[in-house]
XYZ file of C-alpha atoms in Angstrom:
578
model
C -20.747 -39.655 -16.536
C -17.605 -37.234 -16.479
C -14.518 -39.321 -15.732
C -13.136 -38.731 -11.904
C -9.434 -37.138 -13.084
C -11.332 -34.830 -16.188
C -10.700 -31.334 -15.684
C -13.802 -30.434 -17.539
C -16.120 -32.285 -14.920
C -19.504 -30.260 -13.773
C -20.268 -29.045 -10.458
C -22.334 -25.653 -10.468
C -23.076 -23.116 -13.144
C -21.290 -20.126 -13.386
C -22.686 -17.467 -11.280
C -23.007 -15.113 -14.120
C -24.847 -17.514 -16.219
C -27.918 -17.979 -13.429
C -27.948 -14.352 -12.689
C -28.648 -13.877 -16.356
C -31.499 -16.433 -16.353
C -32.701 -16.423 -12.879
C -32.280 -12.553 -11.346
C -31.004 -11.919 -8.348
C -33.630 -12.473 -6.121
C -34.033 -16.368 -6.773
C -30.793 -16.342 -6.428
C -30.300 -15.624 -3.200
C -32.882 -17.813 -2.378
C -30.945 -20.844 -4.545
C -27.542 -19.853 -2.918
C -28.489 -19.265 0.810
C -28.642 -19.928 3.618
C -24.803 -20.706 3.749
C -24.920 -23.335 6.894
C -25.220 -26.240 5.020
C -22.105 -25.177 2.414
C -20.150 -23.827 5.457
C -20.029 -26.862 7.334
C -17.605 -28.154 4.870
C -15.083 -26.008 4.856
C -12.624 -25.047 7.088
C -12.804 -21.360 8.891
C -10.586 -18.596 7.054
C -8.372 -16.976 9.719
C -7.855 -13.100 9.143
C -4.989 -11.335 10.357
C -4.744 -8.278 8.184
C -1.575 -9.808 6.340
C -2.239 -12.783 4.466
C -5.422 -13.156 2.904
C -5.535 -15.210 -0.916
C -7.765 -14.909 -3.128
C -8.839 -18.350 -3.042
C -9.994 -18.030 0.386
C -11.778 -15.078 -0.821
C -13.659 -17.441 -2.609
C -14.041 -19.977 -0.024
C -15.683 -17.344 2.120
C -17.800 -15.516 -0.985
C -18.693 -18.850 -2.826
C -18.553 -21.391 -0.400
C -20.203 -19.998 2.652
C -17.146 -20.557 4.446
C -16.695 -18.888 8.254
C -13.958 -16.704 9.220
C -12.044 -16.020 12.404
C -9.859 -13.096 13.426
C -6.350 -13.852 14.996
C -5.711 -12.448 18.393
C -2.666 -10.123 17.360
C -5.060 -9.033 14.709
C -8.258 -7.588 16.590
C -5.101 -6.293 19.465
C -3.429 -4.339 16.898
C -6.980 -2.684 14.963
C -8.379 -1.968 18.836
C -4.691 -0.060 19.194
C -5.260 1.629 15.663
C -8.924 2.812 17.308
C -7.259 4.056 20.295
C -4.665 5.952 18.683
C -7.092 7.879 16.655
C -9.242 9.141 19.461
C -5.672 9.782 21.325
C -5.093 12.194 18.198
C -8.500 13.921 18.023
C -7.957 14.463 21.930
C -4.860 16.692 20.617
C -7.314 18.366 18.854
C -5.645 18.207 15.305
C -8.172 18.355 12.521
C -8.874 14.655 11.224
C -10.739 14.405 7.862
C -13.865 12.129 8.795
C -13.304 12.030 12.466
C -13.742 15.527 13.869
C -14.008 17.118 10.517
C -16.771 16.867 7.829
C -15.564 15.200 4.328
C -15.175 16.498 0.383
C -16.757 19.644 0.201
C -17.171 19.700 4.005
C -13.312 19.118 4.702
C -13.227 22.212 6.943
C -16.623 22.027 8.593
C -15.826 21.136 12.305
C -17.528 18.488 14.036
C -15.961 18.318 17.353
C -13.241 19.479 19.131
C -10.535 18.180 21.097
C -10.436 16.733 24.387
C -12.460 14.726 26.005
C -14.852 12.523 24.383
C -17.863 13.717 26.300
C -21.638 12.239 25.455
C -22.385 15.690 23.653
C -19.121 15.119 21.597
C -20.668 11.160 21.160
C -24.019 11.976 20.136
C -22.218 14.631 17.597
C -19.804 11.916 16.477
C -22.848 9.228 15.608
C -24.803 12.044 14.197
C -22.228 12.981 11.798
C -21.487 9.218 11.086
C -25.353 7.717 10.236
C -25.996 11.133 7.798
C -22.479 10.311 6.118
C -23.702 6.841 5.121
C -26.614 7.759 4.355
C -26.326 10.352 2.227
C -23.101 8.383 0.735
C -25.410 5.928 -0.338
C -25.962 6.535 -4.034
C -25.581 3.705 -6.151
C -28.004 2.399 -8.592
C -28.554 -0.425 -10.978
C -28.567 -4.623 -10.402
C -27.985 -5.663 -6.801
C -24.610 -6.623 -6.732
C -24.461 -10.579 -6.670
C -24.474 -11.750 -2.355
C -20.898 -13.536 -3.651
C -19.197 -10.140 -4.208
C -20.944 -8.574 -1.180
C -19.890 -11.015 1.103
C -16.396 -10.536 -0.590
C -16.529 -7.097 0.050
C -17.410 -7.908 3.361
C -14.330 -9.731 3.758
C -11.773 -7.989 1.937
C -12.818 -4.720 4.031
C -12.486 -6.526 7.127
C -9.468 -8.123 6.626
C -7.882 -4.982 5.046
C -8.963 -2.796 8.274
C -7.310 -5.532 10.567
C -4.327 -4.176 8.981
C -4.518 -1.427 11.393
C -4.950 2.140 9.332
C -8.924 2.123 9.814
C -9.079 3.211 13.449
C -12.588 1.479 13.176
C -14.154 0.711 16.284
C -13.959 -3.195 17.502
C -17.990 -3.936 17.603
C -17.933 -2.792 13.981
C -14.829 -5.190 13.246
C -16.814 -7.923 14.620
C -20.402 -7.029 13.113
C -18.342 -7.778 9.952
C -17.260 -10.988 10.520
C -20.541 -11.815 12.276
C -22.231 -11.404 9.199
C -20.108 -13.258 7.185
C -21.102 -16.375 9.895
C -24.644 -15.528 10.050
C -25.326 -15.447 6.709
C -26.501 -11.874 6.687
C -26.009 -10.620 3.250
C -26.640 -6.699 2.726
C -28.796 -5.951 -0.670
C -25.965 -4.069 -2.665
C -26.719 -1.992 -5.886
C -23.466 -2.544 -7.712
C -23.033 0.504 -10.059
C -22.494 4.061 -9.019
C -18.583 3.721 -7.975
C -15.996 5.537 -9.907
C -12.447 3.679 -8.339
C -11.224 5.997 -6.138
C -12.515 4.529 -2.576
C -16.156 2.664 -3.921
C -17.826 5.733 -1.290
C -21.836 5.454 -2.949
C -21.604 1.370 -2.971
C -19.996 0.844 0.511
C -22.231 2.899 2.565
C -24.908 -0.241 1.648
C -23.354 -2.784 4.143
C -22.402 0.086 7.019
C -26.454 0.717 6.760
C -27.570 -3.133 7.037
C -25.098 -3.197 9.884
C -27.175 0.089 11.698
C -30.382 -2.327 10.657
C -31.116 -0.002 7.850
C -31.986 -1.053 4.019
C -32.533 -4.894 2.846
C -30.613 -7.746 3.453
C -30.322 -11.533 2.664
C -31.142 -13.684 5.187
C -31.981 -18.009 5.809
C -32.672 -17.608 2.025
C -34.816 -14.445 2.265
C -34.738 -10.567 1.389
C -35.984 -8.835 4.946
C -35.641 -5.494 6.065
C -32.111 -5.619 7.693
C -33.782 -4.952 11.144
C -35.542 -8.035 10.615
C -32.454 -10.140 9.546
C -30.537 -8.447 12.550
C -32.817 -9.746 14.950
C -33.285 -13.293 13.075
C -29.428 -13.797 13.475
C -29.577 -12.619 16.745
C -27.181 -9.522 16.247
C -27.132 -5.896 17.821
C -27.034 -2.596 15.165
C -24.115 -1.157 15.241
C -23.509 2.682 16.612
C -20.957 3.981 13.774
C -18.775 6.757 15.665
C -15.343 8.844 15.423
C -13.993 7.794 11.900
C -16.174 4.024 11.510
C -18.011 5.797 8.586
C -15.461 7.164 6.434
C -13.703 3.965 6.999
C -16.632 1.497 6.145
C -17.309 3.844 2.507
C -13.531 4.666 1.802
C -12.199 1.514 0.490
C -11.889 -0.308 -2.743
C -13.404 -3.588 -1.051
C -16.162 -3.927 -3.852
C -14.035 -3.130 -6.604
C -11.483 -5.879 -4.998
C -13.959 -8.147 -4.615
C -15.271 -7.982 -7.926
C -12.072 -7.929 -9.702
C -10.652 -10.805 -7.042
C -13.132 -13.033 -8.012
C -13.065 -12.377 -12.053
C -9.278 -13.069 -11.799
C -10.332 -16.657 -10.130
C -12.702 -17.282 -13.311
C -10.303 -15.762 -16.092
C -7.555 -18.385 -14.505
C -9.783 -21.336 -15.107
C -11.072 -20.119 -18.389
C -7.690 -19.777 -19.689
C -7.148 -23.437 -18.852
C -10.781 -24.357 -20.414
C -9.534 -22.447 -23.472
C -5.983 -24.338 -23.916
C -8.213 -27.479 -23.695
C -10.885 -26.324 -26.455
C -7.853 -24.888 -28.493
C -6.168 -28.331 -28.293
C -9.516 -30.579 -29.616
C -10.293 -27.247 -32.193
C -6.465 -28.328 -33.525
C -6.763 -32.013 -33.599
C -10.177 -31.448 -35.609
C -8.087 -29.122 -37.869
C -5.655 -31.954 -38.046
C -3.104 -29.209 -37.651
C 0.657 -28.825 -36.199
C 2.539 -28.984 -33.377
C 5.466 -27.366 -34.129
C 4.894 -24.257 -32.522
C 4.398 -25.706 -29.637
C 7.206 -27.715 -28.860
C 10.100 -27.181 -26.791
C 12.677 -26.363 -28.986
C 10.380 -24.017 -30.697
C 9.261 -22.196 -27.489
C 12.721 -21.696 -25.969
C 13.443 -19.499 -29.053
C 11.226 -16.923 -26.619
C 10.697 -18.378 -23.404
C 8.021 -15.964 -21.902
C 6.989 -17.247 -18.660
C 3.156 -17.701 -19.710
C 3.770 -18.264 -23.496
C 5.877 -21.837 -22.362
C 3.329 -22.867 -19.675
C 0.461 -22.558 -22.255
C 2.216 -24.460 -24.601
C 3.338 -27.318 -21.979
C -0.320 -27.587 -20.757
C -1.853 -27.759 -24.245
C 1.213 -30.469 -25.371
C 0.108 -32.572 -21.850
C -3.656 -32.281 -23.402
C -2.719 -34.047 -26.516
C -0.517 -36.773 -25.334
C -1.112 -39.567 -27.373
C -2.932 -37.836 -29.847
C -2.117 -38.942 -34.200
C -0.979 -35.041 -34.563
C 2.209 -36.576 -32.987
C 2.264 -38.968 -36.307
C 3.727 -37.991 -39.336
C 0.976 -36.857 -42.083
C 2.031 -36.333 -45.669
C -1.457 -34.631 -46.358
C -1.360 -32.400 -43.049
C -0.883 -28.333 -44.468
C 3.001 -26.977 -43.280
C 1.613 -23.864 -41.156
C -1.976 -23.370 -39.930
C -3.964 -20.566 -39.811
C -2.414 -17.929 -36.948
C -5.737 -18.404 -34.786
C -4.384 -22.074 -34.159
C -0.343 -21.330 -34.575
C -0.618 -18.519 -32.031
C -2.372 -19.914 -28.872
C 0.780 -20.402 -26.730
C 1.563 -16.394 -27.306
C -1.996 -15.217 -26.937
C -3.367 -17.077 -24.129
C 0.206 -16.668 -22.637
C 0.190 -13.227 -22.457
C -3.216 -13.200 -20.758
C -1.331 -15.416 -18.154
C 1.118 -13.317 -17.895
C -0.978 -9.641 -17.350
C -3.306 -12.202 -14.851
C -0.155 -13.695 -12.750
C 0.421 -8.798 -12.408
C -3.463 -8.408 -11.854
C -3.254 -11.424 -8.885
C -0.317 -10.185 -7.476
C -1.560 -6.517 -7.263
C -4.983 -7.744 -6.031
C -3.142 -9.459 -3.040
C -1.062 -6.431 -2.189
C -4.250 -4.609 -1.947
C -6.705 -7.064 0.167
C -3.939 -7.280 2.742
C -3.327 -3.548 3.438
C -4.687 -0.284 3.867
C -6.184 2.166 1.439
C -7.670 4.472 4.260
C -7.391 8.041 4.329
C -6.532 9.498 6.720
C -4.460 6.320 7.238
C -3.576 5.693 11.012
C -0.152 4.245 11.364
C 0.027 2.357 14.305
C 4.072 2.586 16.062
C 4.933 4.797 13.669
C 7.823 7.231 14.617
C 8.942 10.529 13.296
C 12.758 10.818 11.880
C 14.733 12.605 14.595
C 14.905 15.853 12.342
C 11.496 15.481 10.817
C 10.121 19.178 10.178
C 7.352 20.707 11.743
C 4.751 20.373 8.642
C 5.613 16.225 9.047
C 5.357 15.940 13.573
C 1.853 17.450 13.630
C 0.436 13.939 12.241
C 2.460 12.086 15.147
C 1.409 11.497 18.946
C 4.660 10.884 20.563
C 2.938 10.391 24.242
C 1.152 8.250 25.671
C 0.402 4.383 26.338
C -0.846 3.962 22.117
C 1.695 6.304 19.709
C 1.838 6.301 15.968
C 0.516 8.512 12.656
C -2.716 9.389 11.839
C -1.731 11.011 7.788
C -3.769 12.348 4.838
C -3.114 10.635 2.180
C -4.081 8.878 -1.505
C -3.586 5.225 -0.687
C -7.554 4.690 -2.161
C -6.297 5.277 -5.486
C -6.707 1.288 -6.754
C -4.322 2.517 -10.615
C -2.060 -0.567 -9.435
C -4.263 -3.122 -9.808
C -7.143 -1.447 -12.147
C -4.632 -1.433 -15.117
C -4.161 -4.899 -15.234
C -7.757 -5.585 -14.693
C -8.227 -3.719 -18.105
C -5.585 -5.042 -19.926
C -6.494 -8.279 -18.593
C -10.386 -7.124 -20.149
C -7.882 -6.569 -23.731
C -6.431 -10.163 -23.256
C -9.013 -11.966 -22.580
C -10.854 -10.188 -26.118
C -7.336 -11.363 -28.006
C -8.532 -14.752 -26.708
C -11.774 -14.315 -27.920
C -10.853 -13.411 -31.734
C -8.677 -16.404 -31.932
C -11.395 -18.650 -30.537
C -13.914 -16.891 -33.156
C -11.045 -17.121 -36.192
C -10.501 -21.201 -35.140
C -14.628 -21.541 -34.856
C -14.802 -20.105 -38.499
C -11.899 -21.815 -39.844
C -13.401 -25.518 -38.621
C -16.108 -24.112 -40.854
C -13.865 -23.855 -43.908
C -13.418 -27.359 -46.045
C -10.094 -25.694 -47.530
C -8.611 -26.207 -44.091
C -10.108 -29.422 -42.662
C -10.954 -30.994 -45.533
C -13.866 -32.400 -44.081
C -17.608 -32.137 -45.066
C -18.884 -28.414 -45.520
C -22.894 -29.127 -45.587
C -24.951 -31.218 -43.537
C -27.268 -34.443 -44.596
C -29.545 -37.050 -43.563
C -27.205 -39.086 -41.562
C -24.240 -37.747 -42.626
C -22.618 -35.481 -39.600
C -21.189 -32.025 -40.987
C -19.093 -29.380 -39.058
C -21.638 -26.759 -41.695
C -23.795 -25.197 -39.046
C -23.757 -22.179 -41.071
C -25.858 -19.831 -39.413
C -23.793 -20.319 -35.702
C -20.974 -17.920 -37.502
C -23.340 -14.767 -37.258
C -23.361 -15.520 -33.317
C -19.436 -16.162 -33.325
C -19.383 -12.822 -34.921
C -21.740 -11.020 -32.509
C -20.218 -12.873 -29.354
C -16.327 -11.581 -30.513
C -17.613 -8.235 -31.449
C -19.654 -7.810 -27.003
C -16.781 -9.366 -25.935
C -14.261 -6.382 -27.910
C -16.242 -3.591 -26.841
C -16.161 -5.194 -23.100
C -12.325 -4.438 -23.588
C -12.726 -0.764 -24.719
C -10.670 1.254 -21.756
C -12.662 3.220 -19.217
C -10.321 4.076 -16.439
C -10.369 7.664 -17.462
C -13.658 8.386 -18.010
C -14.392 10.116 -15.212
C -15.856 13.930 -14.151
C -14.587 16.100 -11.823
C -16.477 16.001 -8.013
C -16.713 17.462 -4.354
C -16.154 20.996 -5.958
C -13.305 19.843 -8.122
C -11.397 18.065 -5.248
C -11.526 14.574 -6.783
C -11.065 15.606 -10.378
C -9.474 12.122 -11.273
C -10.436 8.179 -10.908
C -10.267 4.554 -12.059
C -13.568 2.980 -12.631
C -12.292 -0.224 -11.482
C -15.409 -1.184 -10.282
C -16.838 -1.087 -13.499
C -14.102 -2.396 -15.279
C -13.809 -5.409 -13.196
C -17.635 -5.815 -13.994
C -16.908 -6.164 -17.483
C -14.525 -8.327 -16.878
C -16.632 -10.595 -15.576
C -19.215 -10.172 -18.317
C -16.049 -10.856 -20.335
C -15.620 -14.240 -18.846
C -19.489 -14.891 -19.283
C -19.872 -14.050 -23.077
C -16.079 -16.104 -23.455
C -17.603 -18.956 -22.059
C -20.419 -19.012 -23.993
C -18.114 -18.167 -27.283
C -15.955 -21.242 -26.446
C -19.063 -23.499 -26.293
C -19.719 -22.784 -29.940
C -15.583 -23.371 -30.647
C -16.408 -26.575 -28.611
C -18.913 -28.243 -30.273
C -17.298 -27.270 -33.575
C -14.131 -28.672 -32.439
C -15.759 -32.262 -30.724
C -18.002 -32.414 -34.452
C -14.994 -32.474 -36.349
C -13.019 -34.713 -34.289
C -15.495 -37.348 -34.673
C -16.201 -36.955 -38.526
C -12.044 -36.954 -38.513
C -12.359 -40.003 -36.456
C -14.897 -41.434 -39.193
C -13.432 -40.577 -42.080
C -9.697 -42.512 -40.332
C -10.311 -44.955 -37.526
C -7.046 -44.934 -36.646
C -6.981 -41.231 -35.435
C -6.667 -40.668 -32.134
C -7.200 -38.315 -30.158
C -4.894 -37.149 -26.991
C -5.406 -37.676 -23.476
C -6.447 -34.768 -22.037
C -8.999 -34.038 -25.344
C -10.352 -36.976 -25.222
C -11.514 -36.977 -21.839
C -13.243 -33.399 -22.591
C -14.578 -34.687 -25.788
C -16.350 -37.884 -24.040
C -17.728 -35.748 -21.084
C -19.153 -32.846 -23.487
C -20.818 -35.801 -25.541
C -22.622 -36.797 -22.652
C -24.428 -33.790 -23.219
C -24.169 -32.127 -26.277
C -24.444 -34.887 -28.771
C -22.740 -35.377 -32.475
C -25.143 -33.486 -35.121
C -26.848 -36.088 -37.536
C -29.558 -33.962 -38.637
C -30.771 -30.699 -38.346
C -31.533 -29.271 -34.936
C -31.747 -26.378 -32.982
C -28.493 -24.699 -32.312
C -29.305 -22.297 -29.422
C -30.040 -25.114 -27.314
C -26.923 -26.737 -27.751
C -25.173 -23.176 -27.432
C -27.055 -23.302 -24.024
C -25.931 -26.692 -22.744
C -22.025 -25.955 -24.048
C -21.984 -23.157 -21.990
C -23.684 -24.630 -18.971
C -21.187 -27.236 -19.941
C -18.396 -25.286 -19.156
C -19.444 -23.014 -16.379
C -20.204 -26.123 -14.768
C -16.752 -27.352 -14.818
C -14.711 -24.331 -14.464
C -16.482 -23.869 -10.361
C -15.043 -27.602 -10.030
C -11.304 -26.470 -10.920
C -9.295 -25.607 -7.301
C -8.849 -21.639 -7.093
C -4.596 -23.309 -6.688
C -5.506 -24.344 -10.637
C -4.479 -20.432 -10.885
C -1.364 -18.470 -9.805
C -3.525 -17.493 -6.825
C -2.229 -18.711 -3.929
């Protein structure tokens, strides 16, 4: 069995890797309900201000509940009232009393009062937006990144620039608790507000469309009344405010950022037992050698793959050992460094963005105008009244911050990837190891020739993954929104990415563990460190040393499961996420 203080020890497989074999549907019957799971954790409190992405993935993953602070829910019901205080002054408000893209000048409503005519217009105006907002298409979007998207838009609207109404505020969280899980398509969005994937969970909340439910897709009337909850009535801004966010793009890219921080750890640790097979050097990675050019992620990679290897015979002298090594093994530290580096921006970014506001109009609550603001600037204000502030056009859905790390962190992870293909091939290569090229009856061999066409294909998916996409986008709503980001998308490759890495790793794995043990046969006395030794004994447990000939795609499938198992049992603190 895995040893307790391994960091390689299983617990769940990857959720990538079951919605690849399984399909969505069985998953959501292998994931939910979420009782059980929630029990055990503690309840995420929201206040609009300090949300991490690990409790992101307490809620998403985990099942865990959430509850909303006091000052929170006081200062979003103040947001809602300043909005209707504004539309009373009969200023045009994009979404609220006027129509949206093409539409921006249609009015719905006019100022004053909000009489029941005015309501009925107001809920009209709101159930066509999301449904005709509702365009997306391809794979339901796994329930993990709904519920995340769940989250992040709830917690980013108790900010206080939605102006969404309270019972919508709460119909959020309330399915979060439940356990009611809109069915999502995930593709359609191109970064700039996800406004055709969104629309999906304001629907389920109205009882429209499919849901997740005790295990079960149901019409989301069905799973309303299971969970005992109330459709919403969307009115005033709620459905611009429910579709204009980057909450599934967030969530998607939130979560990837949680797996690329484990991988890179799983990667360090592969690196390290690919290097002792290699019987190669540790001079690049020492100390002296790394303060030459101390980048912040180059010296941590190098201190964690050092702490791997303690006690391992590269620390001996070796007269036979080669004086550099190939650049796939003498240029970890830098490599994977770098991707720690551009993830440490990407996490940073991603937490700027979950805890504020990328509404627009934006309504900032307490705002004040300068005392010799201009005209153009006091027409946004209301300056009277019990609730004063801003409601203000503006572009704060444009997600460019944190969508170009997400694809540079799509380029790093693909550097990672070569060298983990380059070290796979090289443990291949007698010239370097100077172990046994060919397999035979009872005679272990790192040969298996064939595996280095699917190293090949794996680094080549994994490269075109990383190919940029941000601006690949076509002018809409009559040439209004002629630019975007695509971060949804990109953050999905990310994550597919992480999946074909993992898998690519497996093969560098059980190259890596077959050499270390025909290195251990060939000289008893080599040892092997720590840290590598405890991943070596835990993957033999399950992948076992090659004898004879057999199938290699099975073992490809149990590495990887290997893996994806232990990177859910890492903390999300195992990352710069905090």
């Amino acid at each position: 069995m895995p040893t307790l203080n391994s960091p390689f020890s299983p617990t769940r497989l990857h959720g990538a890797l079951i919605r690849r074999s399984l399909g969505a549907a069985l998953l959501g019957a292998l994931l939910w309900p979420l009782a059980a799971t929630a029990a055990a954790c503690a309840p995420v409190e929201l206040d609009g201000r300090s949300l991490t992405l690990a409790q992101i993935e307490s809620v998403a993953r985990q099942g865990c509940r959430v509850t909303v602070a006091d000052d929170a829910m006081q200062r979003a019901e103040r947001s809602y009232e300043l909005l209707l205080a504004y539309a009373r002054l009969d200023r045009p408000v994009y979404g609220l009393n006027r129509g949206v893209g093409l539409n921006k000048d249609q009015t719905i409503f006019q100022g004053g009062a909000i009489s029941p005519e005015v309501r009925k217009l107001s809920e009209q105006f709101n159930r066509n937006l999301l449904r005709s907002h509702s365009a997306a298409y391809g794979s339901e979007a796994p329930q993990e990144v709904t519920r995340a998207a769940m989250l992040i838009r709830l917690n980013t609207a108790l900010f206080g620039g939605a102006g969404l109404q309270p019972a919508v505020l709460r119909q959020y969280a309330e399915f979060l608790n439940r356990g009611v899980t809109p069915v999502m398509f995930g593709e359609g969005s191109v970064g700039q507000a996800d406004i055709t994937i969104l629309p999906q969970i304001g629907l389920a909340m109205m009882g429209e469309g499919q849901a997740y439910y005790g295990g079960q897709r149901l019409p989301a009337s069905q799973a309303l009344r299971q969970a005992g909850l109330t459709p919403i009535q969307p009115f005033g801004k709620d459905a611009l405010a429910i579709v204009s966010s980057n909450a599934y793009g967030a969530a998607v890219a939130s979560l990837a950022a949680l797996d690329a921080a484990r991988l890179l750890s799983q990667a360090d640790a592969v690196a390290a037992l690919s290097l002792e097979g290699l019987d190669g050097n540790l001079a690049p990675l020492l100390s002296a050698s790394q303060a030459q050019r101390p980048y912040d992620g180059q010296v941590s990679t190098a201190q964690h793959i050092l702490t791997l290897l303690r006690g391992s015979s590269l620390w001996r002298q070796d007269p036979k050992r080669a004086l550099q090594d190939p650049l796939s093994f003498r240029t970890v530290s830098q490599a994977h460094g770098a991707a720690r580096d551009m993830l440490e921006l990407l996490q940073r970014q991603l937490l700027l963005q979950i805890n504020s506001s990328d509404d627009n109009p934006t309504v900032a609550l307490d705002a004040r105008p300068a005392s010799d603001a201009q005209p153009y600037e006091l027409q946004f204000y209301v300056t009277q009244g019990p609730v004063q502030g801003a409601v203000i056009p503006n572009a704060g859905f444009d997600p460019s911050a944190w969508a170009l790390p997400l694809q540079s962190m799509g380029v790093a992870l693909s550097q990672v990837a070569q060298l983990s293909a380059q070290r796979t091939l090289r443990l291949t290569d007698t010239a370097f190891t100077g172990l046994p090229r060919f397999l035979s009856p009872g005679n272990g061999s790192i040969g298996y020739g064939p595996i280095q066409k699917t190293v090949s294909s794996l680094a080549a998916e994994i490269r075109v993954l990383a190919l940029p996409i941000a601006t690949d986008v076509q002018p809409q709503a009559g040439n209004i929104e002629d630019v975007g980001t695509n971060a949804p998308a990109t953050g999905r490759r990310v994550a597919a990415q992480i999946d074909r890495l993992t898998t690519l790793l497996a093969v560098e794995l059980m190259h890596a563990a077959q050499a270390v043990d025909l290195r251990v046969a060939k000289h008893p006395d080599f040892a092997v460190g720590t840290g590598t030794g405890a991943l070596r004994h835990d993957f033999r447990e399950r992948v076992p040393y090659m004898k004879e000939d057999r199938r290699n795609d099975e073992d490809i499938v149990v590495a990887a499961n290997f893996l994806a198992h232990a990177r859910q049992q890492q903390p999300a603190a195992a990352s710069t996420a905090r």
